[in-house]
Amino acid sequence: MNIDKAEVIVTSPDRNFVTLKLTTDDGLTGLGDATLNGRELAVVSYLRDHVVPLLLGRDAARIEDTWQFLYRSAYWRRGPVTMAAIAAVDTALWDIKGKAAGMPVYQLLGGASRNGLLAYGHASGTTLDELVDSIQHHLAQGYRAIRVQTGVPGLKSIYGISSNATFEANSGVRYDYEPAQRGVRPKEEDWDTRSYLRHVPAVFEAVRNEFGPELPLLHDAHHRLTPIQAARLGKSLEPYDLFWLEDVTPAENQEALRLVRQHTTTPLAIGEIFNTVWDYQQVIREQLIDYVRSAVTHTGGITHLKKILDYASQYQIKSGMHGPTDISPVGMAAAVHLGLAIHNFGIQEYMQHGTKTDQVFQQSFTWKDGFLHPGDQPGLGVELDLDEAGKYPYTQAYLPYNRLADGTVHDW
């Protein structure tokens, strides 16, 4: 069962996606997600120019060996482009292995550890009334946990607020399918940390008063705070019993999280922009986080992320895998299979894709009563419609960025 063909497919239904399709000499196919939001073509080149020639003729059954070969043989290791490319290969090989075995991938990972995956959705609003409406809408969709993002008085545009985004055709529902704005330059947004820190606790107080103490609430600070600011935010949100506070400070400085931990018991989720176990080594060993936020798509695939989560399990740290709409349905399916199998599952981020994306990627995973399940089709359970994909060529797009009032570029 050797790899006979490798195709890199770029399509842009509701946003840009990069998909690797492998075909074996006995006709089995596997899909891997290689999408890197705002830098998609860098991964396309890495795959087409450097990885695909190395795959042809390789034994598709040797997943671990292929992973180690792609990681170690290049000399230049790690980084988002490299690890997204390796993830695509790894995920496609797991898809093939599942089809060869006639089993869903989660069965190959040891079988189900639960009946379904608790998932959270993204509620937001520029005003408190908009936010309450958004939470009610998500609850009506079946979500049992809600990420709360809020506008800040005096700031015009903030990441994560759906009213800054697009409308889903025929539904009238605002949803952030594509935070990367299509165009030749990124959109500039504004930021003021002091205003944010004053405003957010009052928002969570109002949300708790409206929806009660049982609803799990999450919040993403999106790397915008210094360690002491992050500590202040975590402490100020303690009365509102957050499920987690995400990406409070740029985590490249892992020691910074020691300061945050000293001042707050609010659970911390970190790792959305991490790529390898080496990024996590200190924060897991010192128990500086509570949830691992990486995506299968950006962290070397199922093989590598499972190793990270096995390591985290020794310290009672759980999964919180990245799952916005810049993870394709292929990457989402991989996360759901992995989440169903591991013991230390925590929660799964789940933003529902647009209609065009669902037509390009035909999916077997299900969403019912607030829980995800990968389904029982062999492999990942996702197939790519090449004819549909061909209708949507790549469109240049960039994620936005922030400037402070004095013009300084700030973390986004």
Coordinates of C-alpha atoms in Angstrom, one line a residue:
M1 CA 0.0 0.0 0.0
N2 CA 2.3 2.7 -1.3
I3 CA 1.5 6.4 -1.9
D4 CA 1.0 6.7 -5.6
K5 CA -0.3 10.3 -5.9
A6 CA -0.2 13.4 -3.8
E7 CA -2.3 16.5 -4.6
V8 CA -2.4 19.9 -2.8
I9 CA -5.8 21.5 -3.3
V10 CA -6.5 25.1 -2.5
T11 CA -10.1 26.3 -2.3
S12 CA -11.9 29.3 -0.9
P13 CA -15.6 28.7 -0.3
D14 CA -16.3 30.7 2.8
R15 CA -12.5 31.2 3.4
N16 CA -9.2 29.8 2.1
F17 CA -8.4 26.1 2.8
V18 CA -5.4 24.0 1.9
T19 CA -6.0 20.2 1.7
L20 CA -3.6 17.4 1.0
K21 CA -5.1 14.4 -0.8
L22 CA -3.0 11.2 -0.9
T23 CA -3.9 8.2 -3.1
T24 CA -2.4 4.8 -2.7
D25 CA -1.6 2.3 -5.5
D26 CA -4.6 0.2 -4.4
G27 CA -7.0 3.2 -4.7
L28 CA -7.4 4.3 -1.1
T29 CA -7.5 8.1 -0.5
G30 CA -6.8 10.2 2.6
L31 CA -7.2 13.9 3.3
G32 CA -5.2 16.2 5.6
D33 CA -5.8 19.8 6.5
A34 CA -2.9 22.2 5.9
T35 CA -4.6 25.5 6.4
L36 CA -2.5 28.2 8.0
N37 CA -4.8 31.3 8.2
G38 CA -3.2 34.3 6.3
R39 CA -0.2 32.3 5.3
E40 CA -1.8 29.5 3.3
L41 CA 0.4 29.6 0.2
A42 CA 3.6 29.2 2.3
V43 CA 2.3 25.7 3.3
V44 CA 1.2 25.0 -0.3
S45 CA 4.7 25.6 -1.5
Y46 CA 6.3 23.6 1.4
L47 CA 4.1 20.7 0.5
R48 CA 4.2 20.9 -3.3
D49 CA 7.9 21.8 -3.7
H50 CA 9.5 19.9 -0.8
V51 CA 7.2 17.2 0.8
V52 CA 5.2 15.7 -2.1
P53 CA 8.3 14.5 -4.0
L54 CA 9.4 12.6 -0.8
L55 CA 6.0 10.9 -0.3
L56 CA 5.6 9.1 -3.7
G57 CA 6.4 5.5 -3.3
R58 CA 6.4 5.5 0.5
D59 CA 4.5 2.8 2.5
A60 CA 1.3 4.6 3.5
A61 CA 1.0 2.3 6.5
R62 CA 4.1 3.6 8.2
I63 CA 2.6 6.7 9.9
E64 CA 5.2 7.1 12.7
D65 CA 8.1 6.5 10.4
T66 CA 6.9 9.0 7.9
W67 CA 6.3 11.6 10.7
Q68 CA 9.8 11.2 12.0
F69 CA 11.3 11.3 8.5
L70 CA 9.5 14.6 7.6
Y71 CA 10.4 16.2 11.0
R72 CA 14.0 15.0 11.3
S73 CA 15.3 14.8 7.8
A74 CA 14.8 18.4 6.9
Y75 CA 17.2 19.7 9.6
W76 CA 15.0 22.9 9.9
R77 CA 12.4 21.8 12.5
R78 CA 9.3 23.1 14.1
G79 CA 7.4 26.3 13.1
P80 CA 3.8 26.7 11.9
V81 CA 4.5 26.1 8.2
T82 CA 6.5 22.9 8.7
M83 CA 4.2 21.5 11.3
A84 CA 1.0 22.3 9.3
A85 CA 2.6 20.5 6.3
I86 CA 3.5 17.5 8.5
A87 CA 0.1 17.5 10.1
A88 CA -1.6 17.3 6.7
V89 CA 0.5 14.2 5.7
D90 CA -0.1 12.6 9.1
T91 CA -3.8 13.1 9.1
A92 CA -4.2 11.8 5.5
L93 CA -2.2 8.7 6.5
W94 CA -4.5 8.1 9.4
D95 CA -7.5 8.5 7.1
I96 CA -6.0 5.9 4.7
K97 CA -5.3 3.5 7.6
G98 CA -8.8 3.7 8.8
K99 CA -10.2 3.0 5.4
A100 CA -7.8 0.1 4.9
A101 CA -9.0 -1.3 8.3
G102 CA -12.7 -0.6 7.6
M103 CA -12.8 1.4 10.9
P104 CA -13.2 5.0 12.0
V105 CA -9.9 6.6 13.2
Y106 CA -11.0 6.8 16.8
Q107 CA -11.2 3.0 16.9
L108 CA -7.5 2.8 15.8
L109 CA -6.6 5.2 18.6
G110 CA -8.0 2.9 21.2
G111 CA -11.7 3.3 20.9
A112 CA -14.1 5.8 22.4
S113 CA -13.5 7.1 25.9
R114 CA -16.9 8.9 26.0
N115 CA -20.2 9.0 24.0
G116 CA -19.6 12.5 22.6
L117 CA -17.6 15.7 22.9
L118 CA -18.8 18.7 24.8
A119 CA -18.3 21.7 22.5
Y120 CA -18.4 25.4 23.0
G121 CA -19.6 28.1 20.6
H122 CA -18.6 31.8 20.1
A123 CA -21.1 34.4 21.4
S124 CA -20.3 38.0 21.0
G125 CA -21.7 41.5 20.7
T126 CA -20.6 45.1 20.5
T127 CA -23.1 45.9 23.2
L128 CA -24.5 43.9 26.2
D129 CA -27.9 43.5 24.5
E130 CA -26.2 42.1 21.3
L131 CA -24.2 39.7 23.5
V132 CA -27.2 38.4 25.3
D133 CA -29.0 37.8 22.0
S134 CA -26.0 36.0 20.7
I135 CA -25.8 33.7 23.8
Q136 CA -29.5 32.9 23.5
H137 CA -29.0 32.1 19.8
H138 CA -26.2 29.7 20.6
L139 CA -28.1 28.0 23.4
A140 CA -31.0 27.6 20.9
Q141 CA -28.5 25.9 18.6
G142 CA -27.8 23.4 21.3
Y143 CA -24.5 24.7 22.7
R144 CA -24.0 23.8 26.4
A145 CA -20.9 26.0 26.8
I146 CA -20.3 29.5 25.5
R147 CA -17.2 31.7 24.8
V148 CA -18.1 35.3 25.6
Q149 CA -16.4 38.1 23.6
T150 CA -17.5 41.7 24.0
G151 CA -17.0 45.1 22.5
V152 CA -15.2 47.7 24.6
P153 CA -16.6 51.2 24.8
G154 CA -14.4 53.6 22.8
L155 CA -12.9 50.9 20.6
K156 CA -14.3 50.7 17.0
S157 CA -13.4 47.1 16.0
I158 CA -12.2 44.1 18.1
Y159 CA -11.4 40.6 17.0
G160 CA -14.0 38.0 17.9
I161 CA -17.1 40.3 17.6
S162 CA -19.4 38.7 15.0
S163 CA -21.0 42.0 14.1
N164 CA -17.7 42.9 12.5
A165 CA -17.9 39.9 10.3
T166 CA -20.2 38.5 7.6
F167 CA -23.7 37.3 7.4
E168 CA -24.6 33.7 6.6
A169 CA -26.7 33.6 3.4
N170 CA -30.4 33.0 3.9
S171 CA -30.2 32.9 7.8
G172 CA -29.5 36.5 8.7
V173 CA -27.2 35.2 11.4
R174 CA -23.9 37.1 11.9
Y175 CA -21.0 34.7 12.1
D176 CA -17.3 35.0 11.9
Y177 CA -16.5 32.6 9.0
E178 CA -13.5 34.6 7.9
P179 CA -11.7 36.8 10.3
A180 CA -9.1 37.3 7.6
Q181 CA -10.3 40.1 5.5
R182 CA -9.9 39.5 1.7
G183 CA -7.7 42.1 0.2
V184 CA -4.0 43.0 -0.4
R185 CA -3.4 44.4 3.1
P186 CA -4.6 43.5 6.6
K187 CA -7.3 45.5 8.3
E188 CA -6.1 47.8 11.1
E189 CA -8.0 47.6 14.4
D190 CA -7.6 49.6 17.7
W191 CA -6.9 48.6 21.2
D192 CA -6.8 49.9 24.8
T193 CA -5.9 47.5 27.6
R194 CA -7.0 49.7 30.5
S195 CA -10.5 50.1 29.0
Y196 CA -10.7 46.4 28.3
L197 CA -9.7 45.4 31.9
R198 CA -12.3 47.8 33.3
H199 CA -15.1 46.6 31.1
V200 CA -14.8 42.8 30.9
P201 CA -15.6 42.0 34.6
A202 CA -18.9 44.0 34.4
V203 CA -19.9 42.1 31.3
F204 CA -19.4 38.7 33.0
E205 CA -21.3 39.9 36.0
A206 CA -24.2 40.8 33.7
V207 CA -24.0 37.5 31.8
R208 CA -24.0 35.5 35.0
N209 CA -27.0 37.5 36.3
E210 CA -28.9 36.7 33.1
F211 CA -28.0 33.1 32.5
G212 CA -27.2 31.8 36.0
P213 CA -24.2 29.9 37.6
E214 CA -24.4 26.6 35.7
L215 CA -23.6 27.7 32.1
P216 CA -19.9 27.1 31.4
L217 CA -18.4 30.5 30.2
L218 CA -15.1 31.0 28.4
H219 CA -13.1 34.0 27.4
D220 CA -10.2 34.7 25.0
A221 CA -7.8 37.5 25.8
H222 CA -6.0 36.8 22.5
H223 CA -2.4 37.4 23.7
R224 CA -3.0 41.1 24.4
L225 CA -2.0 41.4 28.0
T226 CA 1.3 41.6 29.9
P227 CA 1.7 39.0 32.7
I228 CA 0.6 41.4 35.5
Q229 CA -2.4 42.6 33.4
A230 CA -3.3 38.9 32.8
A231 CA -3.0 38.2 36.5
R232 CA -5.3 41.1 37.2
L233 CA -7.9 39.9 34.7
G234 CA -7.9 36.4 36.0
K235 CA -8.4 37.6 39.6
S236 CA -11.2 40.0 38.6
L237 CA -13.1 37.2 36.8
E238 CA -12.9 34.7 39.7
P239 CA -16.4 35.5 41.0
Y240 CA -17.9 34.5 37.7
D241 CA -16.5 31.0 37.7
L242 CA -15.0 30.8 34.1
F243 CA -14.5 27.4 32.5
W244 CA -11.2 28.9 31.2
L245 CA -9.4 32.1 30.4
E246 CA -7.6 31.7 27.1
D247 CA -4.3 33.1 25.8
V248 CA -4.0 35.8 28.4
T249 CA -0.4 36.7 27.5
P250 CA 2.0 35.8 24.6
A251 CA 3.1 32.3 25.7
E252 CA 6.5 32.3 24.0
N253 CA 7.6 33.6 27.4
Q254 CA 6.5 30.6 29.3
E255 CA 7.9 31.8 32.6
A256 CA 5.4 34.7 32.5
L257 CA 2.6 32.3 33.3
R258 CA 4.2 31.7 36.8
L259 CA 3.2 35.2 37.7
V260 CA -0.4 34.7 36.4
R261 CA -0.7 31.5 38.4
Q262 CA 0.5 33.2 41.6
H263 CA -2.4 35.6 41.5
T264 CA -5.5 33.8 40.2
T265 CA -7.2 30.4 40.3
T266 CA -9.1 31.1 37.1
P267 CA -8.3 28.1 34.8
L268 CA -5.9 28.9 31.9
A269 CA -6.0 27.6 28.4
I270 CA -2.8 28.2 26.3
G271 CA -1.3 26.9 23.1
E272 CA -3.3 28.0 20.1
I273 CA -0.1 29.2 18.3
F274 CA 2.1 26.4 19.7
N275 CA 3.3 23.8 17.2
T276 CA 5.3 21.1 19.1
V277 CA 5.6 19.4 22.4
W278 CA 8.7 21.5 23.0
D279 CA 6.5 24.6 23.1
Y280 CA 4.6 22.9 25.9
Q281 CA 7.4 21.3 27.9
Q282 CA 7.7 23.9 30.6
V283 CA 4.1 24.9 31.0
I284 CA 3.0 21.3 31.3
R285 CA 5.8 20.2 33.6
E286 CA 5.3 23.2 35.9
Q287 CA 1.5 22.9 35.7
L288 CA 1.1 26.5 34.5
I289 CA -1.9 25.7 32.4
D290 CA -5.1 23.7 32.6
Y291 CA -6.0 23.1 28.9
V292 CA -3.9 22.5 25.8
R293 CA -5.3 24.7 23.0
S294 CA -3.5 23.3 19.9
A295 CA -5.1 22.2 16.7
V296 CA -4.4 18.9 15.0
T297 CA -3.9 21.0 11.8
H298 CA -1.1 23.1 13.3
T299 CA 0.7 20.7 15.6
G300 CA 2.0 17.9 13.5
G301 CA -1.2 16.0 13.1
I302 CA -2.9 13.3 15.2
T303 CA 0.4 11.5 15.9
H304 CA 2.1 14.5 17.6
L305 CA -0.8 16.1 19.3
K306 CA -1.8 12.8 20.9
K307 CA 1.8 12.6 22.4
I308 CA 1.4 16.1 23.8
L309 CA -2.0 15.3 25.4
D310 CA -0.6 12.0 26.8
Y311 CA 2.2 14.1 28.4
A312 CA -0.4 16.6 29.7
S313 CA -2.5 13.8 31.2
Q314 CA 0.3 13.1 33.7
Y315 CA -0.4 16.5 35.2
Q316 CA -4.2 16.4 35.0
I317 CA -4.1 18.9 32.2
K318 CA -6.9 18.4 29.6
S319 CA -7.5 19.1 25.9
G320 CA -9.2 22.1 24.5
M321 CA -8.4 21.7 20.9
H322 CA -8.6 24.7 18.5
G323 CA -11.6 24.5 16.3
P324 CA -12.6 27.8 14.6
T325 CA -13.5 28.1 10.9
D326 CA -9.9 28.4 9.8
I327 CA -9.7 24.7 10.6
S328 CA -11.2 22.9 7.7
P329 CA -13.8 20.1 8.2
V330 CA -10.9 17.7 7.6
G331 CA -9.0 19.1 10.6
M332 CA -12.1 19.3 12.6
A333 CA -12.9 15.7 12.0
A334 CA -9.4 14.7 13.1
A335 CA -9.8 16.7 16.3
V336 CA -13.1 15.0 17.0
H337 CA -11.7 11.5 16.5
L338 CA -8.7 12.3 18.8
G339 CA -10.9 13.9 21.4
L340 CA -13.3 10.9 21.5
A341 CA -10.4 8.5 22.1
I342 CA -8.2 10.3 24.7
H343 CA -8.9 10.0 28.4
N344 CA -8.1 13.6 29.3
F345 CA -10.5 15.4 27.0
G346 CA -11.7 18.7 28.3
I347 CA -13.8 20.6 25.7
Q348 CA -13.8 21.1 21.9
E349 CA -14.1 24.5 20.2
Y350 CA -16.7 24.3 17.4
M351 CA -17.5 27.1 15.0
Q352 CA -19.9 25.8 12.3
H353 CA -18.7 26.3 8.8
G354 CA -20.7 28.0 6.1
T355 CA -22.9 26.3 3.5
K356 CA -20.4 26.5 0.7
T357 CA -17.7 24.9 2.9
D358 CA -20.1 22.1 3.8
Q359 CA -20.7 21.4 0.1
V360 CA -17.0 21.2 -0.7
F361 CA -16.3 19.0 2.3
Q362 CA -18.8 16.3 2.9
Q363 CA -18.8 15.3 6.5
S364 CA -20.0 12.4 8.7
F365 CA -19.3 13.9 12.1
T366 CA -22.5 15.0 13.9
W367 CA -23.6 17.8 16.2
K368 CA -26.5 16.9 18.5
D369 CA -27.6 18.3 21.9
G370 CA -24.3 20.1 22.4
F371 CA -22.1 17.2 21.7
L372 CA -19.9 16.2 18.7
H373 CA -19.4 12.7 17.4
P374 CA -17.1 11.7 14.5
G375 CA -19.4 9.0 13.1
D376 CA -18.5 5.5 12.2
Q377 CA -17.4 5.7 8.6
P378 CA -14.0 4.2 7.9
G379 CA -11.2 6.8 8.2
L380 CA -11.9 10.4 9.1
G381 CA -15.4 10.4 7.5
V382 CA -14.8 13.5 5.3
E383 CA -14.7 13.5 1.5
L384 CA -13.6 16.4 -0.7
D385 CA -15.8 17.3 -3.8
L386 CA -13.2 18.4 -6.3
D387 CA -15.8 19.9 -8.6
E388 CA -17.2 22.1 -5.9
A389 CA -13.7 23.0 -4.6
G390 CA -12.8 24.2 -8.1
K391 CA -15.5 26.8 -8.1
Y392 CA -13.7 28.8 -5.4
P393 CA -10.2 29.8 -6.2
Y394 CA -7.7 31.2 -3.7
T395 CA -8.3 34.8 -2.6
Q396 CA -5.6 36.7 -0.8
A397 CA -6.6 37.5 2.7
Y398 CA -4.9 38.6 5.9
L399 CA -5.8 38.5 9.6
P400 CA -6.3 42.0 11.1
Y401 CA -3.8 43.7 13.4
N402 CA -3.9 46.2 16.3
R403 CA -2.5 49.6 17.0
L404 CA -2.7 51.5 20.3
A405 CA -3.9 55.1 20.3
D406 CA -0.3 56.4 19.9
G407 CA 0.2 54.3 16.8
T408 CA 2.2 51.4 18.3
V409 CA 1.6 48.0 16.8
H410 CA 0.1 45.7 19.5
D411 CA -0.2 42.0 19.9
W412 CA -3.2 40.5 18.1

